[in-house]
């Protein structure tokens, strides 16, 4: 099927709408999952089982007063949340989310349009997504530096530290699967593992898989590594002075990034979407949902780490492991 | 058509942003415009079909400018303007103008495009990353290896410079505690 610009546009709108909605719903799921793991009930009062809590939160975020602190650099302060949200969605444009489909022909204007699985099928998709997610950290960095608040600047300093620590591990851990597949395209990763569960890269690259997951947690600021806005230490880090929808945009960006990391992990290591089978799209949704759940699970199970522990972990443990993994992979491929 | 629109858009934005980088007295504006201009430059690589180099530009400069930001954070109050000390404005103007002129001449030289032949044309069917790899490991093998050795030397030097007192901890050092106590006693 030919990909037209209308198809790409529809895909982009679908990604924006659905992922933003999932980001809102993700907060509800996160609170529920954490609550059940801690033997609480979580949100229960708004709607059945607290399901309408998202609407209540949304109304609260939209109607809150938008405050810009007096001594802050107002322009940078205002664009920082947009950077986080925008880069998160740009990264999503190059990963396969949801299956291909053709709009049925009885729908008046758009009938017969083919909507692709990947909005923009770059042949260097993996690198592009990682680069865009890295650019997303400018959001917290600029937010922290522009707000004339000491907690903010500590949050910004921690952003830089965290970025410089995990970025090497992400790149090196995903390099070994790239060497095996011999391509940077998500489509090729999917094709390489098309033979079923036995062909999944996680069996050939277990070390790379674990390293990538750990680095992914650091990349999305999830709990063992959420140094940037560690409530117990630095009030709220980079988000201290933010309120209302600007604060909400940081969180939409964070949840979108969680989904992106889940998609990368599912496609690169867990077989991706099975193109031949009819239920491939269902399986990739299940895999993405599993990784999303894993992030919540880890948050309930593990305490925070200190910044020096993060640096120690990334530079002294994970990076050497990743390099050894690459050397062994290269030797096995050569022989 | 689209490429032309994209090219002029990216050019105008890049030049404008670099102007802000040079002219602005605020660290935050200068750094942010530098970072966004570097990201926009990768757009030119994408227009030319060099996807791989575009993404490399993105990844490398995002990381590099992140490190610059951390220096800015340590040395300046990011929310205030900086007073620059220019002792001789005429000299600054002359040197800046001259280097700009040289750069323009260098980049305007390929205006005689008949004389330029691609020594290593792209291979049909091979991807962008593969082509870069082929050139790096055939024609430019020696510069590539030399650059690798240079980076290794820089890394070892950095570790040695930073790591002089790495073997004793700042938080667990008993001597350090004693020193703090001594200072307190003096007060």
CSV table of N, CA and C in Angstrom, one decimal, chain B residues 84-97:
chain,number,residue,atom,x,y,z
B,84,UNK,N,29.8,42.3,29.5
B,84,UNK,CA,31.0,41.8,28.7
B,84,UNK,C,32.1,42.9,28.8
B,85,UNK,N,33.3,42.4,28.9
B,85,UNK,CA,34.4,43.3,28.9
B,85,UNK,C,35.1,43.3,27.5
B,86,UNK,N,34.8,44.2,26.7
B,86,UNK,CA,35.5,44.3,25.4
B,86,UNK,C,36.4,45.5,25.5
B,87,UNK,N,37.7,45.3,25.5
B,87,UNK,CA,38.7,46.4,25.6
B,87,UNK,C,38.8,47.2,24.3
B,88,UNK,N,38.7,46.5,23.2
B,88,UNK,CA,38.9,47.2,21.9
B,88,UNK,C,37.8,46.7,20.9
B,89,UNK,N,36.8,47.6,20.8
B,89,UNK,CA,35.7,47.2,19.9
B,89,UNK,C,36.1,47.1,18.4
B,90,UNK,N,37.0,48.0,18.0
B,90,UNK,CA,37.5,48.0,16.6
B,90,UNK,C,38.2,46.7,16.3
B,91,UNK,N,39.0,46.2,17.2
B,91,UNK,CA,39.8,44.9,17.0
B,91,UNK,C,38.8,43.8,16.9
B,92,UNK,N,37.8,43.7,17.8
B,92,UNK,CA,36.8,42.6,17.7
B,92,UNK,C,36.1,42.6,16.4
B,93,UNK,N,35.7,43.8,15.9
B,93,UNK,CA,35.0,44.0,14.7
B,93,UNK,C,35.9,43.5,13.5
B,94,UNK,N,37.2,43.9,13.5
B,94,UNK,CA,38.1,43.5,12.4
B,94,UNK,C,38.3,42.0,12.4
B,95,UNK,N,38.6,41.4,13.5
B,95,UNK,CA,38.9,40.0,13.6
B,95,UNK,C,37.7,39.2,13.2
B,96,UNK,N,36.5,39.6,13.8
B,96,UNK,CA,35.3,38.9,13.5
B,96,UNK,C,34.9,39.0,12.0
B,97,UNK,N,35.1,40.2,11.5
B,97,UNK,CA,34.8,40.4,10.1
B,97,UNK,C,35.7,39.6,9.2
